[in-house]
Amino acid sequence: MEINDLLYKESEWLKGIGPKSDIVLSSRVRLARNLADHRFFNQASNEERIKIRQEIMEGFKNVKALKGTTTINIGEISDVDRDFLVERHLMSIEHTEDGDAKAIVFDDKEMLSIMVNEEDHLRIQVLQSGFNILNAWSVINKLDDEIAEVIKYSFSDELGYLTACPTNLGTGLRASLMIHLPALVLTNQVGKVFEAISKLGLTMRGLYGEGTEATGDMFQISNQVTLGHSETELIESIARLIEKIINREATTREMIMTKNKTEVQDKVWRSLGTLKSARIITSNETITLLSVIRMGVNLGIIKGLDLRTVNELFILLQPAHLQKMEKRNLNPEERDRKRAELIREKLKKVEE
Amino acid sequence: MEINDLLYKESEWLKGIGPKSDIVLSSRVRLARNLADHRFFNQASNEERIKIRQEIMEGFKNVKALKGTTTINIGEISDVDRDFLVERHLMSIEHTEDGDAKAIVFDDKEMLSIMVNEEDHLRIQVLQSGFNILNAWSVINKLDDEIAEVIKYSFSDELGYLTACPTNLGTGLRASLMIHLPALVLTNQVGKVFEAISKLGLTMRGLYGEGTEATGDMFQISNQVTLGHSETELIESIARLIEKIINREATTREMIMTKNKTEVQDKVWRSLGTLKSARIITSNETITLLSVIRMGVNLGIIKGLDLRTVNELFILLQPAHLQKMEKRNLNPEERDRKRAELIREKLKKVEE
């Protein structure tokens, strides 16, 4: 598979399927792992980094679960392609820099991706559609076991998996759920949710990862603590919390559809009207409007538009995606026009 | 003719025809006149006021130009009907109050209307579509001559026509043009226009008459001075100024379509998108958006929508019109919904 093949392909996690997919976009688990006989990435010379990558890729040949996956050396691809892989949530922004010894491995469905030589030697990720965190954990757990048979992990009986940054020590596990909370935002309840999350040692961030603002009522909730609990405990604890948030969002959606139906309809239809009409549109405005439309689809206000198309637009509207579609570099103004064009095309047939 | 007949009838001045109708909506001339042998309205008793009305209506029977017109006694109609007549620009807000001895006379085309017992005994008005102020003057001048043959006006050789308020003294003439200046507003040139107007003894007001803010880039320009110049001089002076403003607006429209085409298109299509989608909309927002759409029609951006429909919407969106369409009183929230419904219906077939 080539990077370009991804462009018009549908990622599994964007399908809008899976449990509670009206509220939970995706469930992700990632594990941080390092090779026992090497220095951490940031302490290793370029030579050693390349050796690390070679050993990993050699080992992967014997991992059944990785059959048919694609491997790309980050140093060998263009800037736009790197950004493109970030936009598809296959790798982190950090992984785009200093790419010489870095690689990425991913499967056709984009459910599985492994960053080689990110902050840790291995960052293994499994991404699923909807509220599927237990399943994602079970998949990644098996994969991790398989990899452990061919690669000797850096592990301490006392501390667990050793990682470059102490915040990942122990399990090396981070579970993240991308959730859509338009009703809680509309009714100013997100602050309370945020408080509850913080007390449980979890964090809440914006759509595009660490340090980003929440845009379009999309939030990423993930665990902070990786040490002192088993993986299952961590996963189950976040799952319990997410379940509560889901219930609260669902109840609030019902409530606003009872008490403020016309106002909500007005907001939903106006957002669709703007997206179907605009000739210039920024990504921030698009995300905000798409978020409202996603709610409108889930509340049964907009018919004839599926979550899949809405989810897909969240990905396609991004700069590198637009540039790959146009097959050339675009300046911000050109992107705002191309984005508007793309959205109009995708939403053309949706009845108002 | 009944008031209700007006509702689904097209006023002549809304047809979007006449010279320069892309910039000038309407041209209006009104004359203030009083009966020689009576006190001014505000000094007259109710008895005298009723006598004034009787004498006027008696006289009107012999005025050929008033054949087939409708007469309505303001005291005999509902509040909504009064507001409705104001919204159609047939009479002033002041004419709705203290209605006992007040009447209004208008023709089927709503080009001619006469308020009886407003501030002055007679306020005669001729309203035409487009930049037609000279023609409006010629029509009202003949009508005034005809009326003068049956009613003895209060007139002084030294001062001219005597009026209740000295600001109308002399000619009793006010010429007003409703003009649409979206390009001048967009490029911040309205301030300059306003300055030029003030220096010439003219005023510039909002869409809905004295004391209202300019909404939707619509302005009413009219003369302040009524004394010391002949009627023809007053009319020609305002016509010359309007011509200059029209040219400036037209040049600016061309300029922005050259330099900022996509931005203008974006603004126009978004405005249409919002109007076609909203489920709740205030009159202010509607006016602002309709104004942009009117520009879009004139610039050839929106096809398949005529000025007539746009002009008509400016009138229909008003509270009394909405209530007469629904045949019941509506509270502001109900009006905002009904307005949105009406607009969607009217613009349904306009392609985006």
XYZ file of C-alpha atoms in Angstrom:
704
model
C 0.000 0.000 0.000
C 1.118 3.556 -0.772
C 0.345 6.714 1.190
C -1.700 8.018 -1.754
C -3.982 4.990 -1.522
C -5.177 6.213 1.857
C -6.606 9.421 0.450
C -9.800 8.048 -1.000
C -10.028 5.112 1.343
C -12.247 5.002 4.338
C -10.535 4.460 7.665
C -12.288 1.855 9.773
C -12.606 4.243 12.704
C -14.438 6.840 10.603
C -17.230 4.496 9.647
C -19.506 5.838 12.341
C -20.268 2.316 13.511
C -19.670 0.565 16.822
C -21.468 1.007 20.145
C -22.652 4.536 21.014
C -21.186 5.920 17.821
C -23.608 8.834 18.060
C -21.519 10.133 20.949
C -18.192 8.293 20.802
C -16.272 8.714 17.551
C -13.381 6.436 18.337
C -11.628 4.394 20.997
C -7.872 4.213 20.984
C -5.276 2.370 23.055
C -1.567 2.896 22.665
C 1.365 1.212 24.351
C 4.836 2.710 24.825
C 7.612 0.132 24.549
C 11.400 0.203 24.324
C 14.047 -2.290 23.343
C 15.959 -3.707 26.292
C 19.417 -3.529 24.771
C 19.373 0.039 23.495
C 19.424 3.546 24.830
C 16.199 5.560 24.686
C 15.632 7.368 21.386
C 16.677 10.810 22.648
C 19.917 9.421 24.083
C 20.824 7.274 21.108
C 23.098 8.366 18.246
C 21.675 8.422 14.761
C 23.581 5.226 14.058
C 22.029 3.463 17.030
C 18.564 4.793 16.094
C 18.898 3.233 12.667
C 20.043 -0.005 14.252
C 16.971 0.077 16.527
C 14.695 0.482 13.541
C 16.436 -2.384 11.709
C 16.041 -4.711 14.683
C 12.386 -3.794 15.055
C 11.597 -4.264 11.375
C 13.474 -7.557 11.400
C 11.435 -8.710 14.400
C 8.131 -7.579 12.838
C 8.680 -10.037 9.955
C 7.838 -12.774 12.396
C 4.717 -11.127 13.879
C 1.637 -12.692 12.276
C -0.678 -9.800 13.225
C 1.498 -7.480 11.142
C 1.181 -9.460 7.907
C 0.182 -7.199 5.039
C 0.940 -3.978 6.858
C 2.695 -1.061 5.188
C 5.994 0.346 6.443
C 7.097 3.853 5.603
C 10.360 5.503 6.543
C 9.483 9.010 7.642
C 12.737 10.463 6.309
C 11.836 9.343 2.797
C 8.486 11.075 2.383
C 7.455 14.682 1.706
C 6.364 17.204 4.329
C 2.796 17.055 3.035
C 2.777 13.248 3.340
C 4.015 13.480 6.923
C 1.300 16.002 7.802
C -1.177 13.790 6.000
C -0.330 10.806 8.223
C -0.723 13.022 11.294
C -4.095 14.258 10.054
C -5.241 10.657 9.660
C -4.321 10.058 13.326
C -1.807 7.423 12.258
C 1.091 9.215 13.910
C 1.926 12.156 16.162
C 3.179 15.591 15.155
C 6.438 14.831 17.025
C 7.004 11.897 14.705
C 7.249 14.255 11.690
C 10.456 15.864 12.983
C 13.954 14.518 12.848
C 12.692 11.723 10.625
C 15.929 9.968 9.667
C 15.528 6.821 11.744
C 11.765 7.006 12.181
C 9.250 4.730 10.577
C 5.565 4.016 10.677
C 3.772 0.711 10.197
C 0.039 0.580 9.579
C -2.611 -1.759 8.281
C -5.057 -1.225 5.410
C -7.956 -0.476 7.690
C -5.924 2.104 9.638
C -6.977 0.386 12.836
C -3.433 -0.438 13.761
C -0.374 1.756 13.593
C 3.077 1.534 15.100
C 5.444 4.473 15.323
C 9.062 3.356 15.360
C 11.495 5.717 17.070
C 9.039 8.264 18.331
C 9.753 9.311 21.944
C 9.872 5.573 22.689
C 11.257 2.938 20.346
C 7.740 1.638 19.834
C 4.413 3.366 20.100
C 1.784 0.775 19.261
C -1.747 2.041 18.599
C -5.095 0.388 17.979
C -7.989 2.609 16.909
C -11.617 1.508 16.655
C -14.900 3.137 15.738
C -17.403 3.934 18.492
C -17.224 3.041 22.193
C -14.996 0.001 21.788
C -12.187 0.587 24.240
C -12.306 -2.915 25.781
C -12.070 -4.478 22.377
C -9.255 -2.158 21.334
C -7.435 -3.190 24.488
C -7.903 -6.861 23.770
C -6.560 -6.438 20.208
C -3.514 -4.446 21.259
C -2.824 -6.772 24.172
C -2.533 -9.753 21.839
C -0.404 -7.804 19.394
C 1.865 -6.695 22.218
C 2.305 -10.311 23.346
C 3.219 -11.360 19.831
C 5.764 -8.557 19.479
C 7.229 -9.394 22.886
C 8.087 -12.831 21.515
C 10.391 -11.375 18.870
C 11.615 -8.185 20.548
C 13.062 -8.006 24.030
C 11.280 -5.128 25.814
C 12.917 -2.972 28.451
C 11.058 -4.061 31.571
C 11.606 -3.822 35.313
C 9.900 -6.194 37.739
C 9.447 -3.315 40.112
C 8.395 -0.511 37.722
C 6.967 -2.342 34.732
C 7.723 -1.133 31.207
C 10.473 1.469 31.148
C 9.763 4.522 29.012
C 11.643 7.625 27.892
C 9.317 9.868 29.866
C 8.300 8.856 33.422
C 4.657 9.766 32.704
C 4.396 6.604 30.641
C 6.183 4.316 33.087
C 4.551 1.080 34.247
C 1.937 -0.014 31.781
C 2.995 2.406 29.037
C -0.692 2.478 28.286
C -2.796 5.370 27.179
C -6.465 4.878 26.443
C -8.141 7.757 24.584
C -11.702 8.231 23.520
C -12.845 10.886 21.091
C -16.266 11.995 22.222
C -18.773 14.449 20.843
C -20.594 16.479 23.484
C -22.628 19.158 21.699
C -25.552 19.032 24.142
C -23.295 19.327 27.195
C -21.509 22.274 25.569
C -24.811 23.920 24.659
C -26.063 23.638 28.233
C -22.758 24.654 29.833
C -22.174 21.328 31.560
C -18.716 20.634 30.151
C -17.051 22.371 33.080
C -18.565 19.838 35.472
C -17.508 16.944 33.280
C -14.007 18.370 33.171
C -13.879 18.552 36.985
C -15.017 14.944 37.374
C -12.432 13.846 34.832
C -9.562 15.648 36.564
C -10.432 14.101 39.934
C -10.119 10.629 38.415
C -6.637 11.326 37.030
C -7.883 11.628 33.469
C -7.445 14.487 31.000
C -9.662 16.090 28.417
C -8.248 17.715 25.296
C -9.337 19.060 21.913
C -9.883 17.208 18.673
C -6.356 17.402 17.370
C -4.405 16.102 20.343
C -2.334 17.442 23.171
C -2.306 21.207 23.673
C -5.145 21.882 21.248
C -8.334 23.644 22.166
C -11.584 21.760 22.033
C -13.161 22.720 18.723
C -16.538 21.678 17.495
C -17.568 20.145 20.808
C -15.177 17.244 20.225
C -13.074 16.082 23.148
C -10.378 13.506 23.698
C -10.486 11.914 27.110
C -7.522 9.819 28.199
C -5.808 8.491 31.295
C -2.883 10.348 32.840
C -1.737 7.683 35.275
C 0.045 4.669 33.811
C 1.660 3.327 36.950
C 0.263 1.452 39.958
C -2.740 -0.078 38.244
C -3.109 -3.003 35.921
C -3.965 -2.340 32.281
C -7.420 -3.817 32.791
C -8.049 -1.577 35.769
C -7.031 1.508 33.793
C -9.211 0.583 30.824
C -12.210 -0.320 32.954
C -11.936 2.845 34.994
C -11.961 5.095 31.901
C -14.752 3.013 30.351
C -16.925 3.501 33.440
C -16.419 7.257 33.326
C -17.107 7.484 29.605
C -20.304 5.538 30.126
C -21.464 8.174 32.608
C -20.580 10.998 30.237
C -22.396 9.244 27.398
C -25.524 8.940 29.531
C -25.378 12.565 30.524
C -24.929 13.707 26.935
C -27.765 11.460 25.754
C -30.143 12.692 28.469
C -29.256 16.281 27.706
C -29.861 15.738 23.993
C -33.322 14.409 24.781
C -33.952 17.306 27.115
C -33.019 19.995 24.596
C -35.064 18.257 21.895
C -38.049 18.506 24.204
C -37.513 21.993 25.547
C -35.702 23.785 22.721
C -36.573 21.821 19.623
C -36.964 24.731 17.218
C -33.811 26.432 18.490
C -31.822 23.241 17.960
C -33.340 22.677 14.542
C -32.574 26.269 13.648
C -28.946 25.852 14.672
C -28.586 22.562 12.796
C -30.185 23.772 9.545
C -28.301 27.047 9.593
C -25.024 25.174 9.991
C -25.902 22.980 7.030
C -26.995 26.027 5.048
C -23.678 27.739 5.655
C -21.606 24.679 4.753
C -23.626 24.157 1.577
C -23.185 27.795 0.563
C -19.770 29.034 1.643
C -17.141 29.730 -1.007
C -14.373 30.377 1.525
C -14.180 28.595 4.861
C -11.519 28.049 7.517
C -10.994 24.671 9.139
C -12.065 26.019 12.536
C -15.396 27.249 11.234
C -15.899 23.990 9.360
C -15.262 21.917 12.470
C -17.678 24.013 14.503
C -20.407 23.663 11.878
C -19.764 19.977 11.205
C -20.075 19.325 14.899
C -23.557 20.835 14.930
C -24.457 18.849 11.827
C -23.226 15.646 13.428
C -25.585 16.349 16.316
C -28.365 17.063 13.815
C -27.835 13.702 12.151
C -27.835 11.942 15.513
C -31.000 13.724 16.634
C -32.774 12.710 13.432
C -33.121 16.325 12.280
C -31.067 15.894 9.124
C -32.079 12.855 7.093
C -30.155 11.482 4.164
C -26.745 12.198 5.601
C -24.783 9.480 7.365
C -22.295 9.807 10.179
C -19.674 8.299 7.909
C -19.786 11.304 5.553
C -19.674 13.735 8.458
C -16.788 11.912 10.143
C -14.955 11.724 6.839
C -15.319 15.488 6.318
C -13.634 16.114 9.683
C -10.556 14.405 8.223
C -10.722 15.630 4.625
C -10.988 19.317 5.565
C -7.437 19.341 6.897
C -4.603 21.117 5.047
C -2.521 18.121 3.974
C -5.599 16.207 2.819
C -6.725 19.170 0.702
C -3.260 19.499 -0.791
C -3.027 15.826 -1.622
C -6.427 15.968 -3.292
C -5.280 18.932 -5.391
C -1.862 17.343 -5.943
C -0.075 20.606 -5.223
C 0.815 22.935 -2.372
C -1.935 25.394 -1.480
C -1.582 28.602 0.492
C -4.083 29.175 3.314
C -6.468 31.186 1.098
C -6.452 28.530 -1.588
C -7.129 25.905 1.059
C -10.114 27.852 2.396
C -11.584 27.881 -1.110
C -10.784 24.263 -1.880
C -12.255 23.254 1.492
C -15.494 25.107 0.743
C -15.653 23.457 -2.686
C -15.123 19.997 -1.247
C -17.790 20.473 1.407
C -20.342 21.751 -1.100
C -19.653 18.735 -3.282
C -20.017 16.291 -0.387
C -23.191 17.876 0.986
C -24.801 18.757 -2.347
C -27.452 16.089 -2.182
C -28.439 16.603 1.434
C -31.957 18.049 1.500
C -32.563 21.106 3.598
C -60.808 47.676 -2.087
C -60.289 46.276 1.408
C -57.120 46.345 3.481
C -56.904 42.560 3.264
C -56.723 42.769 -0.516
C -53.369 44.504 -0.218
C -51.734 41.531 1.459
C -51.176 39.369 -1.580
C -51.035 42.231 -4.026
C -47.855 43.635 -5.389
C -47.262 47.308 -4.740
C -46.120 49.123 -7.837
C -43.051 50.486 -6.091
C -41.850 46.992 -5.139
C -41.704 45.751 -8.704
C -38.007 46.378 -8.961
C -38.502 48.245 -12.218
C -37.767 51.813 -13.219
C -34.412 53.500 -13.892
C -31.442 52.375 -11.770
C -33.626 49.979 -9.818
C -30.510 47.962 -8.949
C -29.539 50.792 -6.609
C -32.672 52.901 -6.092
C -35.656 51.044 -4.657
C -38.145 53.855 -4.717
C -38.680 57.554 -5.243
C -41.216 59.369 -3.152
C -42.551 62.914 -3.019
C -44.949 64.154 -0.391
C -46.660 67.478 0.059
C -47.929 68.936 3.350
C -51.118 70.939 2.951
C -53.668 72.488 5.280
C -57.171 73.851 4.846
C -57.361 77.646 4.914
C -60.418 77.962 7.102
C -59.442 75.603 9.921
C -57.009 75.435 12.788
C -54.046 73.091 12.461
C -54.771 69.498 13.514
C -53.046 69.744 16.908
C -54.974 72.920 17.751
C -58.349 71.727 16.539
C -60.990 70.068 18.726
C -62.136 66.584 17.871
C -65.291 68.078 16.442
C -63.356 70.385 14.143
C -61.044 67.545 13.128
C -64.026 65.502 12.023
C -65.369 68.484 10.140
C -62.004 68.872 8.421
C -62.113 65.269 7.319
C -65.659 65.645 6.041
C -64.781 68.695 3.980
C -61.743 66.962 2.541
C -63.632 63.785 1.630
C -66.399 65.878 0.109
C -63.861 67.766 -1.984
C -62.096 64.562 -3.069
C -65.294 63.399 -4.762
C -64.621 65.955 -7.442
C -60.961 65.096 -7.957
C -60.630 62.935 -11.079
C -57.205 61.586 -10.146
C -58.726 60.083 -7.006
C -61.384 58.035 -8.845
C -61.367 54.436 -7.681
C -59.227 55.082 -4.615
C -59.972 53.506 -1.245
C -60.699 55.530 1.861
C -60.232 54.112 5.326
C -61.021 55.787 8.619
C -58.132 54.968 10.914
C -60.350 54.873 13.987
C -62.365 52.038 12.516
C -59.610 49.522 11.888
C -57.618 47.184 14.131
C -54.157 47.874 15.528
C -52.695 45.235 13.246
C -54.285 46.849 10.202
C -52.868 50.219 11.194
C -49.395 48.754 11.581
C -49.908 46.952 8.291
C -50.552 50.221 6.454
C -47.438 51.712 8.032
C -45.391 48.695 6.976
C -46.577 49.149 3.400
C -45.291 52.753 3.539
C -48.824 54.028 2.919
C -48.879 56.048 6.117
C -46.677 57.189 9.009
C -46.455 55.709 12.495
C -47.822 58.999 13.866
C -50.963 58.459 11.827
C -51.783 55.291 13.825
C -52.332 57.230 17.045
C -55.332 59.245 18.081
C -57.169 57.888 15.051
C -60.667 59.249 15.573
C -60.684 61.889 12.861
C -57.876 60.423 10.768
C -58.276 58.789 7.399
C -56.169 57.418 4.615
C -56.843 57.404 0.895
C -54.845 55.199 -1.463
C -55.013 53.771 -4.952
C -54.871 50.130 -6.039
C -51.266 50.326 -7.156
C -50.209 51.911 -3.852
C -48.454 54.615 -5.804
C -50.602 57.323 -4.318
C -51.638 57.815 -0.721
C -53.097 60.712 1.196
C -53.100 60.926 4.975
C -55.971 63.051 6.255
C -55.405 64.700 9.622
C -51.854 63.652 10.209
C -49.684 66.504 11.532
C -51.092 68.519 8.637
C -54.634 68.231 7.299
C -53.275 66.649 4.162
C -50.132 64.701 3.544
C -50.160 63.738 -0.110
C -47.651 61.107 -1.243
C -46.626 59.630 -4.577
C -44.321 56.625 -4.555
C -42.637 55.104 -7.619
C -40.277 52.256 -8.296
C -36.635 53.011 -9.144
C -34.984 56.394 -9.690
C -38.127 58.218 -10.776
C -38.223 61.283 -8.588
C -38.897 63.756 -11.442
C -41.822 61.698 -12.619
C -43.153 61.333 -9.064
C -42.965 65.076 -8.749
C -44.829 65.631 -11.991
C -47.624 63.225 -10.900
C -48.018 64.773 -7.444
C -47.851 68.282 -8.858
C -50.856 67.642 -11.107
C -52.765 65.949 -8.290
C -52.022 68.868 -5.996
C -53.362 71.304 -8.616
C -56.548 69.273 -8.946
C -57.075 69.161 -5.190
C -56.423 72.896 -4.927
C -59.409 73.453 -7.186
C -61.787 71.871 -4.668
C -60.067 72.622 -1.361
C -58.829 76.025 -0.308
C -55.269 75.605 0.953
C -53.741 77.677 3.713
C -51.215 79.734 1.770
C -49.232 82.924 2.343
C -47.788 84.910 -0.554
C -44.732 85.589 1.540
C -44.146 82.142 3.120
C -45.875 79.752 0.741
C -47.869 76.825 2.098
C -48.423 77.082 5.842
C -47.781 73.938 7.823
C -48.194 72.772 11.415
C -44.444 72.475 11.839
C -42.172 75.217 10.461
C -39.791 72.644 8.998
C -42.359 71.999 6.284
C -43.142 75.611 5.555
C -42.936 76.985 2.014
C -43.225 74.174 -0.467
C -44.377 71.587 2.062
C -42.394 69.238 -0.112
C -40.297 66.319 0.916
C -38.592 64.170 -1.697
C -37.217 60.849 -0.429
C -35.298 58.157 -2.210
C -34.732 54.710 -0.798
C -31.313 53.616 -1.963
C -29.335 50.429 -1.525
C -25.614 50.973 -0.963
C -24.069 47.608 -0.044
C -20.794 48.251 -1.873
C -20.295 51.668 -0.257
C -21.020 50.125 3.151
C -18.627 47.238 2.477
C -15.836 49.645 1.548
C -16.548 52.106 4.367
C -17.492 54.978 2.079
C -20.898 55.711 3.580
C -19.407 58.229 6.012
C -18.236 60.367 3.100
C -21.603 60.138 1.408
C -23.255 61.168 4.649
C -21.004 64.246 4.907
C -21.765 65.352 1.347
C -25.471 64.914 2.009
C -25.435 66.978 5.196
C -23.626 69.856 3.496
C -26.379 70.042 0.889
C -29.120 70.299 3.511
C -30.285 66.727 2.946
C -30.670 63.893 5.465
C -29.974 60.208 5.388
C -31.972 57.760 7.488
C -32.631 54.053 7.859
C -35.062 51.844 5.992
C -38.021 52.394 8.257
C -38.157 56.166 8.424
C -37.173 58.906 10.802
C -35.114 57.950 13.819
C -34.394 54.437 12.608
C -30.934 53.025 12.102
C -29.806 52.112 8.653
C -30.282 48.353 8.426
C -29.335 46.173 5.554
C -27.423 48.918 3.757
C -30.700 50.611 2.859
C -30.886 54.369 3.232
C -33.545 57.008 2.813
C -32.218 60.287 1.521
C -34.500 63.304 1.652
C -34.422 67.068 1.673
C -34.523 69.029 4.930
C -35.097 72.493 3.502
C -38.577 73.229 2.161
C -38.397 76.989 2.097
C -36.616 79.460 -0.189
C -36.402 77.228 -3.246
C -38.925 76.248 -5.840
C -40.204 72.688 -5.888
C -38.377 72.006 -9.132
C -35.114 73.307 -7.664
C -35.498 71.049 -4.614
C -36.276 67.985 -6.713
C -33.491 68.637 -9.197
C -30.954 69.244 -6.488
C -31.672 65.941 -4.746
C -31.780 64.129 -8.100
C -28.314 65.428 -8.977
C -26.916 64.203 -5.687
C -28.560 60.793 -5.966
C -27.101 60.426 -9.434
C -23.620 60.954 -7.997
C -24.240 58.411 -5.245
C -25.587 55.901 -7.765
C -22.436 56.273 -9.860
C -20.207 55.828 -6.868
C -22.077 52.720 -5.727
C -22.004 51.265 -9.251
C -18.264 51.872 -9.661
C -17.580 50.382 -6.257
C -19.645 47.299 -7.083
C -17.556 46.782 -10.219
C -14.396 47.320 -8.251
C -15.191 44.754 -5.573
C -16.286 42.236 -8.196
C -12.860 42.617 -9.775
C -10.749 42.684 -6.646
C -12.734 40.598 -4.147
C -14.932 38.411 -6.288
C -14.724 35.236 -4.202
C -15.224 37.126 -0.938
C -18.344 38.801 -2.322
C -19.660 35.530 -3.728
C -18.982 33.866 -0.385
C -20.932 36.556 1.446
C -23.837 36.409 -0.996
C -24.147 32.607 -1.029
C -23.796 32.334 2.734
C -26.577 34.883 3.190
C -28.809 32.899 0.867
C -27.833 29.670 2.645
C -28.822 31.109 5.998
C -32.148 32.467 4.762
C -32.966 29.147 3.097
C -32.142 27.231 6.275
C -33.128 29.262 9.325
C -36.068 28.119 11.429
C -36.056 31.232 13.621
C -35.045 34.644 12.338
C -35.461 38.229 13.534
C -36.458 40.990 11.161
C -33.117 42.738 11.626
C -31.137 39.678 10.608
C -33.460 39.101 7.674
C -33.016 42.659 6.428
C -29.238 42.398 6.698
C -29.187 39.125 4.757
C -31.761 40.217 2.164
C -29.670 43.277 1.526
C -26.673 41.115 0.651
C -28.866 38.916 -1.528
C -30.252 41.943 -3.329
C -26.664 42.902 -4.143
C -26.001 39.319 -5.258
C -28.934 39.448 -7.661
C -27.775 42.797 -9.041
C -24.210 41.569 -9.481
C -25.428 38.520 -11.384
C -24.159 36.115 -8.717
C -27.576 34.697 -7.876
C -29.574 33.687 -10.931
C -33.215 32.728 -10.911
C -34.244 35.240 -8.298
C -35.763 38.573 -9.279
C -35.559 41.901 -7.497
C -39.328 41.839 -7.159
C -39.226 38.809 -4.855
C -36.417 40.317 -2.807
C -38.170 43.687 -2.512
C -41.408 41.958 -1.591
C -39.691 40.010 1.186
C -38.503 43.274 2.733
C -42.180 44.151 3.193
C -43.610 40.734 4.032
C -41.113 40.036 6.828
C -42.659 42.765 9.003
C -44.753 41.951 12.091
C -48.166 43.127 10.923
C -47.756 41.447 7.541
C -46.851 38.158 9.210
C -49.842 38.433 11.516
C -52.233 39.216 8.709
C -50.928 36.221 6.767
C -51.507 34.008 9.808
C -54.813 35.718 10.559
C -54.000 35.969 14.259
C -51.792 37.838 16.684
C -48.304 36.403 17.030
C -45.849 37.006 19.840
C -42.269 37.924 18.825
C -41.082 34.293 18.991
C -43.930 33.071 16.843
C -43.179 35.843 14.377
C -39.516 34.834 14.165
C -40.631 31.300 13.262
C -43.318 32.361 10.834
C -40.847 34.741 9.188
C -38.302 31.955 8.722
C -41.006 29.706 7.262
C -42.161 32.361 4.824
C -38.628 33.091 3.642
C -37.833 29.405 3.119
C -41.015 29.049 1.077
C -40.225 32.094 -1.072
C -36.594 31.151 -1.678
C -37.097 27.382 -1.959
C -36.535 27.231 -5.681
C -33.512 29.496 -5.811
C -30.523 27.368 -6.759
C -27.425 27.643 -4.649
